[in-house]
Coordinates of C-alpha atoms in Angstrom, one line a residue:
M843 CA 16.0 25.9 -14.9
R844 CA 17.1 25.1 -18.6
K845 CA 14.5 25.0 -21.4
L846 CA 12.8 21.6 -22.0
L847 CA 10.4 20.0 -24.2
A848 CA 9.3 16.9 -22.3
A849 CA 9.3 14.0 -24.9
V850 CA 10.8 10.5 -25.4
L851 CA 12.0 8.4 -28.2
V852 CA 9.8 7.2 -31.1
T853 CA 10.5 3.5 -30.6
I854 CA 10.0 1.6 -27.5
L855 CA 13.5 3.1 -26.3
L856 CA 13.9 2.5 -22.7
I857 CA 15.9 5.6 -20.9
S858 CA 17.3 3.8 -18.1
T859 CA 18.5 7.4 -16.4
V860 CA 17.0 10.5 -16.7
G861 CA 18.2 13.8 -15.4
C862 CA 18.9 17.6 -16.0
K863 CA 21.5 19.4 -17.5
G864 CA 24.2 21.0 -15.3
N865 CA 25.2 18.8 -12.3
V866 CA 22.9 15.9 -13.3
N867 CA 23.8 13.5 -16.4
T868 CA 21.9 14.2 -19.5
P869 CA 20.5 11.3 -21.4
A870 CA 22.6 9.0 -23.2
E871 CA 22.8 8.7 -27.1
P872 CA 19.7 6.2 -28.0
E873 CA 20.7 3.0 -29.8
T874 CA 18.1 3.6 -32.5
K875 CA 18.2 7.2 -34.0
A876 CA 15.2 8.9 -34.7
E877 CA 16.0 9.3 -38.4
N878 CA 16.1 5.7 -38.6
T879 CA 12.8 4.7 -37.0
G880 CA 10.9 4.3 -40.3
Y881 CA 8.6 7.9 -39.3
A882 CA 9.1 10.2 -42.3
F883 CA 8.0 13.8 -42.3
T884 CA 7.7 15.6 -45.7
K885 CA 6.4 19.1 -46.5
S886 CA 4.5 20.5 -49.6
T887 CA 2.3 23.1 -50.8
L888 CA -0.9 23.5 -53.0
D889 CA -2.2 26.6 -54.1
K890 CA -6.0 26.9 -54.2
N891 CA -8.2 26.7 -57.4
A892 CA -11.6 25.8 -57.9
K893 CA -11.4 22.4 -57.2
K894 CA -12.2 21.3 -53.5
L895 CA -9.2 19.7 -51.7
S896 CA -11.0 16.2 -51.8
E897 CA -10.6 16.4 -55.7
R898 CA -6.8 17.2 -55.7
F899 CA -5.6 14.1 -53.4
D900 CA -3.8 12.6 -56.2
E901 CA -1.7 15.9 -56.6
I902 CA -0.1 15.1 -53.2
G903 CA 0.2 11.4 -53.4
I904 CA -2.9 10.3 -51.7
T905 CA -4.2 7.1 -53.4
E906 CA -7.3 6.2 -50.8
A907 CA -8.1 8.4 -48.2
D908 CA -10.3 9.3 -45.1
V909 CA -10.5 12.8 -43.6
T910 CA -10.6 11.8 -40.0
F911 CA -10.5 15.4 -38.5
T912 CA -11.4 19.0 -39.4
Q913 CA -11.5 22.0 -37.3
A914 CA -11.3 25.7 -37.5
I915 CA -7.7 27.5 -36.9
T916 CA -7.2 31.1 -36.1
F917 CA -3.9 32.6 -37.3
K918 CA -1.9 35.4 -36.0
D919 CA -3.4 38.0 -38.1
G920 CA -6.7 37.1 -36.7
T921 CA -7.9 35.3 -39.8
E922 CA -9.2 31.8 -39.6
G923 CA -8.5 28.7 -41.5
V924 CA -9.2 25.0 -41.5
V925 CA -6.9 21.9 -40.7
Y926 CA -7.6 18.6 -41.9
L927 CA -5.9 15.3 -41.1
I928 CA -6.1 12.8 -43.8
R929 CA -5.3 9.1 -43.5
D930 CA -4.2 7.5 -46.4
T931 CA -5.8 4.0 -46.4
G932 CA -4.1 3.0 -49.7
A933 CA -0.4 3.8 -49.3
I934 CA 0.5 1.0 -47.1
N935 CA -0.3 -2.7 -47.2
S936 CA -1.3 -2.9 -43.4
G937 CA -4.7 -2.9 -41.7
I938 CA -2.9 -1.1 -38.6
F939 CA -0.7 1.5 -39.9
F940 CA -1.3 4.3 -41.9
K941 CA 0.4 7.4 -43.9
Y942 CA -0.9 10.6 -42.5
F943 CA -1.0 14.0 -43.8
L944 CA -1.8 17.3 -42.0
V945 CA -3.1 19.9 -44.1
V946 CA -3.9 23.6 -43.1
E947 CA -6.1 25.8 -45.4
T948 CA -5.3 29.4 -45.5
A949 CA -7.0 32.1 -47.8
D950 CA -4.9 31.1 -50.9
K951 CA -3.3 27.6 -50.5
Y952 CA -3.0 24.4 -48.7
I953 CA 0.0 23.6 -46.2
I954 CA 0.6 20.0 -46.2
E955 CA 2.7 17.7 -44.1
E956 CA 3.2 14.3 -44.7
F957 CA 4.1 12.1 -42.0
G958 CA 3.9 8.3 -40.7
P959 CA 3.3 5.5 -40.5
F960 CA 1.1 5.6 -37.5
C961 CA -1.8 3.1 -36.2
G962 CA -3.6 6.2 -35.2
T963 CA -3.3 10.2 -34.5
T964 CA -5.0 12.3 -32.3
I965 CA -5.0 16.2 -33.0
Y966 CA -5.7 19.2 -30.9
V967 CA -6.0 22.7 -32.1
N968 CA -5.5 25.1 -29.3
D969 CA -3.5 28.4 -28.2
L970 CA -0.2 27.0 -26.5
D971 CA 1.6 30.2 -26.3
G972 CA -0.8 32.9 -25.4
D973 CA -0.7 35.0 -29.0
N974 CA -4.4 34.5 -29.6
A975 CA -3.4 32.3 -32.6
D976 CA -3.7 28.2 -32.5
E977 CA -0.9 25.6 -32.6
I978 CA -1.5 22.2 -33.6
T979 CA -0.7 19.2 -31.3
L980 CA -0.4 15.8 -32.9
S981 CA -0.4 12.6 -30.3
C982 CA 0.7 9.8 -32.7
N983 CA 0.4 6.0 -31.7
T984 CA 3.5 4.1 -32.5
G985 CA 1.7 0.8 -32.3
S986 CA 3.9 -0.7 -29.6
T987 CA 2.7 -2.9 -26.9
A988 CA 3.4 -0.2 -24.3
L989 CA 1.0 2.2 -26.2
T990 CA 3.6 4.6 -26.8
K991 CA 3.0 7.8 -28.6
V992 CA 5.0 10.4 -30.6
G993 CA 3.9 13.9 -29.9
I994 CA 4.5 17.0 -32.1
V995 CA 3.5 20.6 -32.1
Y996 CA 3.4 22.7 -35.2
R997 CA 3.0 26.8 -35.4
I998 CA 1.9 28.4 -38.5
E999 CA 4.2 31.4 -39.6
N1000 CA 4.3 32.8 -43.1
D1001 CA 2.3 30.1 -44.7
T1002 CA 4.5 27.4 -43.2
L1003 CA 4.2 24.6 -40.8
C1004 CA 7.0 25.2 -38.3
E1005 CA 7.5 22.4 -35.9
I1006 CA 8.2 23.7 -32.4
F1007 CA 8.3 20.3 -30.5
H1008 CA 9.0 16.7 -31.8
S1009 CA 9.4 14.1 -29.1
S1010 CA 12.1 12.1 -31.1
N1011 CA 14.3 15.4 -31.0
K1012 CA 17.2 13.9 -28.8
D1013 CA 17.4 17.5 -27.2
Y1014 CA 14.1 16.8 -25.4
W1015 CA 14.1 13.3 -24.0
D1016 CA 14.3 14.6 -20.5
T1017 CA 11.1 15.3 -18.3
G1018 CA 13.3 15.6 -15.2
F1019 CA 12.2 12.6 -13.2
K1020 CA 14.6 10.4 -12.1
G1021 CA 14.2 7.4 -9.2
S1022 CA 16.6 5.3 -7.3
T1023 CA 16.7 2.5 -4.5
K1024 CA 17.3 3.5 -0.9
D1025 CA 17.7 1.6 2.2
N1026 CA 14.9 -0.1 4.3
F1027 CA 12.8 -1.3 1.0
M1028 CA 12.4 2.5 0.1
F1029 CA 12.3 4.2 -3.4
E1030 CA 12.6 7.8 -4.0
V1031 CA 11.3 9.7 -7.1
T1032 CA 12.2 13.2 -8.0
N1033 CA 11.9 15.9 -10.5
C1034 CA 14.8 18.4 -11.0
F1035 CA 12.6 20.9 -12.7
T1036 CA 9.7 21.3 -10.2
G1037 CA 11.5 20.1 -7.1
Y1038 CA 9.2 17.5 -6.7
S1039 CA 10.0 14.4 -4.5
S1040 CA 8.3 11.4 -3.0
Q1041 CA 9.7 8.5 -1.0
F1042 CA 7.7 5.3 -0.4
K1043 CA 8.5 1.7 0.6
F1044 CA 8.2 -1.2 -2.0
N1045 CA 6.9 -4.6 -1.4
D1046 CA 9.5 -6.3 0.8
K1047 CA 9.5 -9.4 -1.1
H1048 CA 9.5 -7.9 -4.6
Y1049 CA 12.9 -6.9 -5.2
T1050 CA 14.7 -8.8 -1.9
G1051 CA 17.9 -10.6 -3.3
F1052 CA 18.0 -8.5 -6.5
Y1053 CA 18.0 -5.0 -5.3
Y1054 CA 17.9 -5.5 -1.4
D1055 CA 19.0 -8.0 1.3
E1056 CA 16.6 -9.4 3.8
N1057 CA 17.0 -6.5 5.9
G1058 CA 16.1 -4.1 3.2
D1059 CA 19.5 -2.7 2.6
V1060 CA 20.3 -1.8 -1.0
I1061 CA 22.5 -4.5 -2.5
K1062 CA 22.5 -3.2 -6.0
E1063 CA 21.6 0.0 -7.0
G1064 CA 18.5 0.5 -9.2
K1065 CA 17.3 3.3 -11.4
M1066 CA 14.2 4.0 -12.8
G1067 CA 13.5 3.8 -16.4
L1068 CA 10.7 5.6 -18.5
L1069 CA 8.8 4.3 -21.7
S1070 CA 7.6 7.0 -24.2
F1071 CA 4.6 8.8 -23.6
R1072 CA 1.4 6.9 -23.1
K1073 CA -0.4 10.1 -23.1
F1074 CA 0.2 13.4 -25.0
E1075 CA -2.7 15.9 -24.8
T1076 CA -3.5 19.4 -24.2
A1077 CA -5.9 21.0 -22.1
D1078 CA -6.7 24.2 -20.5
K1079 CA -7.4 23.2 -16.8
D1080 CA -6.8 26.4 -15.2
G1081 CA -9.3 28.2 -17.5
D1082 CA -7.1 31.0 -18.8
G1083 CA -7.4 30.3 -22.4
V1084 CA -3.9 29.2 -22.9
Y1085 CA -3.8 25.6 -23.4
E1086 CA -0.9 23.4 -21.8
I1087 CA 0.2 19.8 -22.6
Y1088 CA -0.3 16.9 -20.4
A1089 CA 1.9 14.1 -20.6
E1090 CA 2.5 10.7 -18.7
Q1091 CA 5.1 8.3 -19.2
I1092 CA 5.0 4.6 -17.6
A1093 CA 7.9 4.0 -15.2
Y1094 CA 9.7 0.8 -14.7
L1095 CA 12.5 -0.6 -12.3
N1096 CA 13.6 -4.0 -13.4
S1097 CA 12.1 -4.5 -16.8
I1098 CA 9.4 -3.1 -19.0
S1099 CA 6.9 -5.5 -17.6
D1100 CA 7.9 -4.3 -14.0
N1101 CA 5.6 -1.4 -14.1
I1102 CA 6.2 0.7 -10.8
G1103 CA 3.9 3.8 -11.7
I1104 CA 3.2 6.7 -13.8
A1105 CA 5.6 10.0 -14.3
E1106 CA 2.9 12.8 -15.0
C1107 CA 4.0 16.3 -15.9
T1108 CA 2.4 19.3 -17.5
I1109 CA 4.3 21.1 -20.1
K1110 CA 3.6 25.0 -20.5
Y1111 CA 5.0 27.0 -23.4
N1112 CA 7.2 30.1 -21.6
T1113 CA 7.2 33.4 -23.9
E1114 CA 10.3 34.7 -22.1
I1115 CA 12.5 31.6 -23.2
D1116 CA 10.7 31.1 -26.2
D1117 CA 10.4 27.4 -25.2
F1118 CA 8.5 24.9 -23.4
E1119 CA 9.0 23.8 -20.0
V1120 CA 7.9 21.5 -17.5
I1121 CA 5.7 23.3 -14.7
S1122 CA 4.5 20.5 -12.6
A1123 CA 5.2 17.0 -11.8
E1124 CA 3.9 14.0 -9.8
F1125 CA 4.8 10.4 -9.5
I1126 CA 1.3 8.3 -9.3
S1127 CA 2.0 4.7 -7.9
A1128 CA 0.2 2.0 -6.1
Y1129 CA 3.0 2.6 -3.5
N1130 CA 2.6 6.4 -2.7
M1131 CA -1.2 7.2 -3.6
S1132 CA -3.0 9.2 -1.0
D1133 CA -6.6 8.5 0.4
D1134 CA -7.5 11.5 -2.0
Y1135 CA -7.6 8.7 -4.5
L1136 CA -9.1 5.9 -2.4
Y1137 CA -11.6 4.1 -4.2
S1138 CA -12.6 1.2 -2.0
Q1139 CA -10.8 -1.1 0.7
G1140 CA -11.3 -4.1 2.8
E1141 CA -9.2 -5.3 5.9
Y1142 CA -6.6 -6.7 3.7
Y1143 CA -6.7 -4.4 0.3
K1144 CA -6.8 -1.0 -0.7
T1145 CA -8.0 0.1 -4.0
Y1146 CA -7.4 3.6 -5.6
R1147 CA -8.7 5.4 -8.7
Y1148 CA -6.6 7.8 -10.8
E1149 CA -8.3 9.3 -14.0
G1150 CA -10.3 6.2 -14.8
R1151 CA -7.5 3.9 -14.3
Y1152 CA -6.8 1.7 -11.0
F1153 CA -4.4 0.4 -8.5
Y1154 CA -4.4 -1.8 -5.8
N1155 CA -2.3 -3.2 -2.9
I1156 CA -2.6 -6.3 -0.9
I1157 CA -1.8 -5.5 2.7
G1158 CA -0.8 -7.6 5.4
K1159 CA -1.9 -7.7 9.1
D1160 CA 1.2 -5.4 10.2
G1161 CA 0.2 -2.8 7.2
S1162 CA 3.0 -3.9 4.9
V1163 CA 2.3 -4.4 1.0
K1164 CA 2.2 -7.9 0.0
N1165 CA 1.3 -7.2 -3.7
D1166 CA 1.1 -4.0 -5.7
V1167 CA -0.5 -3.9 -9.2
H1168 CA -0.6 -0.7 -11.1
D1169 CA -2.5 1.0 -14.0
R1170 CA -5.3 -1.0 -14.7
V1171 CA -8.6 -0.4 -16.7
K1172 CA -10.8 -2.4 -14.0
L1173 CA -10.6 -3.8 -10.6
P1174 CA -10.6 -7.5 -9.7
D1175 CA -13.2 -8.9 -7.5
F1176 CA -11.9 -8.9 -3.8
N1177 CA -13.7 -12.0 -1.9
M1178 CA -12.9 -12.8 1.6
L1179 CA -13.5 -16.7 1.6
T1180 CA -12.9 -16.7 5.7
D1181 CA -11.9 -14.1 8.0
T1182 CA -8.2 -14.4 6.7
L1183 CA -8.5 -15.6 3.5
L1184 CA -8.7 -13.2 0.6
E1185 CA -9.4 -14.0 -3.0
V1186 CA -8.5 -11.5 -5.8
K1187 CA -10.3 -12.7 -9.1
I1188 CA -9.6 -11.2 -12.4
Q1189 CA -12.1 -11.3 -15.6
S1190 CA -9.9 -10.5 -18.6
G1191 CA -12.3 -11.3 -21.4
T1192 CA -15.8 -13.1 -22.0
G1193 CA -16.3 -16.5 -20.4
Q1194 CA -15.0 -18.2 -17.4
S1195 CA -11.8 -19.3 -19.3
T1196 CA -10.4 -15.9 -19.4
N1197 CA -10.5 -15.4 -15.5
S1198 CA -7.7 -16.0 -13.0
A1199 CA -7.2 -15.8 -9.3
Y1200 CA -4.8 -15.4 -6.6
Y1201 CA -5.3 -16.0 -2.7
Y1202 CA -3.7 -14.1 0.2
D1203 CA -3.8 -15.7 3.8
A1204 CA -3.3 -13.3 6.3
K1205 CA -2.9 -15.6 9.1
A1206 CA -0.1 -17.3 7.7
D1207 CA 1.1 -14.2 5.7
K1208 CA 1.4 -16.4 2.5
L1209 CA 0.6 -15.2 -1.1
S1210 CA -0.3 -18.0 -3.5
N1211 CA 0.7 -18.2 -7.4
I1212 CA -1.9 -17.1 -9.9
F1213 CA -4.3 -19.6 -11.1
F1214 CA -6.1 -19.4 -14.6
Y1215 CA -9.5 -20.7 -15.3
V1216 CA -10.7 -20.8 -11.9
L1217 CA -14.1 -22.3 -11.0
G1218 CA -14.3 -23.0 -7.4
T1219 CA -12.3 -23.1 -3.9
N1220 CA -13.4 -24.7 -0.7
T1221 CA -10.7 -22.3 1.1
R1222 CA -7.9 -24.8 1.2
L1223 CA -8.1 -26.3 -2.5
V1224 CA -9.0 -24.5 -5.7
A1225 CA -10.1 -26.1 -9.1
T1226 CA -8.9 -25.0 -12.4
V1227 CA -9.6 -26.3 -15.9
K1228 CA -7.0 -27.2 -18.0
L1229 CA -6.3 -28.3 -21.9
D1230 CA -4.1 -31.2 -22.8
G1231 CA -4.2 -31.3 -26.7
D1232 CA -7.7 -32.1 -27.4
N1233 CA -8.5 -33.4 -23.8
V1234 CA -10.2 -31.3 -21.1
Y1235 CA -9.9 -31.9 -17.4
V1236 CA -10.5 -30.4 -14.0
L1237 CA -7.2 -30.0 -11.5
V1238 CA -7.7 -29.6 -8.0
E1239 CA -5.0 -28.7 -6.2
D1240 CA -3.7 -27.0 -2.6
I1241 CA -3.9 -23.4 -2.8
F1242 CA -0.5 -22.7 -1.3
D1243 CA 1.4 -26.0 -1.6
K1244 CA 0.3 -28.3 -4.4
T1245 CA 3.1 -31.0 -3.0
K1246 CA 0.2 -31.4 -0.1
Y1247 CA -2.5 -32.2 -2.7
C1248 CA -2.9 -32.4 -6.6
K1249 CA -5.1 -34.4 -8.4
R1250 CA -6.4 -34.7 -12.0
F1251 CA -10.1 -35.4 -12.6
D1252 CA -11.1 -36.3 -16.6
G1253 CA -13.0 -39.6 -16.4
F1254 CA -16.0 -38.0 -17.6
S1255 CA -18.9 -40.5 -18.7
S1256 CA -19.8 -38.4 -21.7
P1257 CA -17.6 -36.7 -24.2
V1258 CA -16.6 -33.2 -23.5
S1259 CA -18.1 -30.6 -26.1
E1260 CA -15.7 -29.3 -28.8
N1261 CA -15.5 -26.1 -30.0
C1262 CA -17.3 -24.1 -27.3
T1263 CA -15.8 -21.3 -25.0
D1264 CA -16.5 -22.7 -21.6
P1265 CA -16.8 -26.8 -21.9
I1266 CA -16.7 -26.8 -18.0
Q1267 CA -19.3 -24.9 -16.6
S1268 CA -18.7 -25.1 -13.1
V1269 CA -16.9 -27.1 -10.2
T1270 CA -18.6 -27.2 -6.7
F1271 CA -16.9 -28.5 -3.4
S1272 CA -19.1 -30.7 -1.0
D1273 CA -19.7 -29.3 2.3
D1274 CA -17.5 -32.0 3.9
G1275 CA -14.9 -31.4 1.8
K1276 CA -14.7 -34.9 0.3
T1277 CA -16.2 -34.6 -3.2
I1278 CA -16.4 -31.9 -6.3
E1279 CA -19.6 -31.8 -8.5
V1280 CA -18.5 -31.0 -12.1
V1281 CA -21.2 -29.6 -14.6
Y1282 CA -19.9 -29.6 -18.2
L1283 CA -21.3 -29.6 -21.6
S1284 CA -21.3 -32.7 -23.6
G1285 CA -21.9 -33.9 -27.1
E1286 CA -22.5 -31.9 -30.2
N1287 CA -25.6 -30.8 -28.6
Y1288 CA -23.7 -29.2 -25.7
R1289 CA -26.0 -31.0 -23.2
K1290 CA -25.4 -30.2 -19.5
T1291 CA -24.0 -32.9 -17.5
S1292 CA -23.4 -33.3 -13.8
E1293 CA -20.9 -35.7 -12.6
T1294 CA -19.5 -36.3 -8.9
F1295 CA -16.1 -37.0 -8.0
E1296 CA -14.2 -38.2 -4.8
L1297 CA -11.3 -36.0 -3.9

C-alpha cells in the first residue's frame, strides 16, 4: 500500500472519483488549485528579548489580536516550549474570517507561521509519530456551507516549523474510498487501503429513473463523491501514548445536497515509510447502520445514533426503506396517528413557524410531501399556516393528494397581530371532521382569539 495522507481540497471542491495509485485511477487535477484559493501561509521568527510576546505583536504585523490557545509542547531534545494560536481580529474587515498566527516559543526565539483567512481554527498538540516529541495539528474551518475544514500538521525540527501534512496538497486527496451503483438498487462502498467493503440497498424510489430502472437494474453508473473533511482531529483511542488522526468526509451521489453517508477513516504515522497512512475505514450511513448503533424504533421507522449524530429510516411493511435521512443533530418526533399512519415532525428552531412534517401511510404505501408550519391534522387533512404578503392564512389540504381537498381560511373577524413569531397559535379539527377551530393573536395587544370555520 502506497504512502497516504488523507486529505481533500481547501475549497468546496467535489471529488467525483476517488481511488488508489496502481491499478486504480488517481484523483483528477482540481479546477481550483490550492495556491489560488486565498489561503496564504508565510513563515518568520523573532529572537526573544525582555519583552513579552503580547508586547511584540506589531513586529510580526498583528494589529489587534486574541490569544485563543496556549499549551506546552515537548521538543525532540526533551525540553519544553509553548504553543500559541493568535487570531488577528484587525487584519480583515469581516466578522467571520480572521488571519491567524501559529507561534512556537523555544528557549531563545519565537517561530511564527501566518495563515488564513479562516473562520475558526482548532489546534491539537500531540505526539503523532512516537518519538516522544509533539507535533502540532490544525483543523481550520473554511466557512463553507458544508462545514469543511483544512487539515495541517507541523513537526518542529531545527527551530523550524516543518509542514508534514496539508490537505490542499494534490498528492493527498485520496482517502481510499470509492462507491458505485450496482443492480437491484444496491450500492457498494470500498476502501482500497484497508480492504473495507460494504454493500447496501438504496431507497428503491429515490434514484429510479436516474441511476436505476423500475426493476432496480443500473441504467446510469453513479459514482460516490466526497466533500472536504468535516472532522479532522487527533485522539489516542488505543491508549499507547501515540496519537492518530480521525477524519470524516461527507459522501454524496447525485449532488452535494444528496448526503448518502459519512466516510470515516483513521490516519496513523508509519515510521517505516516516514509518512501517514490510512489504517482503518468505515462508511456510516442510514442504509448500512448495524443494530449496534440502534437508538429507537417503531413499526415503521428505525433511528440510529453515531457519535452524537442521528440517522433514521422510514420502513414499509415489507421492510424496504421508503425514506432515509443522514447525519442530523437531533431526531424528529415520530407519532403514530393511526395504526398505519406515521407523522414525522421536525423542529428546526424556536416557535411553531419553524416546524415541518411529512407522513407515511403504510397501508397505502404512500409518502407525502413535506409540509411547513404545521399546526394540526385529522389523519386525512393537514393544516398549515401560510403568508401572502402581509396577510396570514390557514391552508387545509389532503395529506397525500391536494386535488381531493385544498381550502384557504383567512376570514378572521379581528386583525391578526403583526410582528410576532407565531400569529396563528393552533388549529384543531373537530371530532366529526366538519370544522376547525383556529386560535390566533389579534390586535396590537396580541389577544388570543378563537374562531371556528367549516371545512
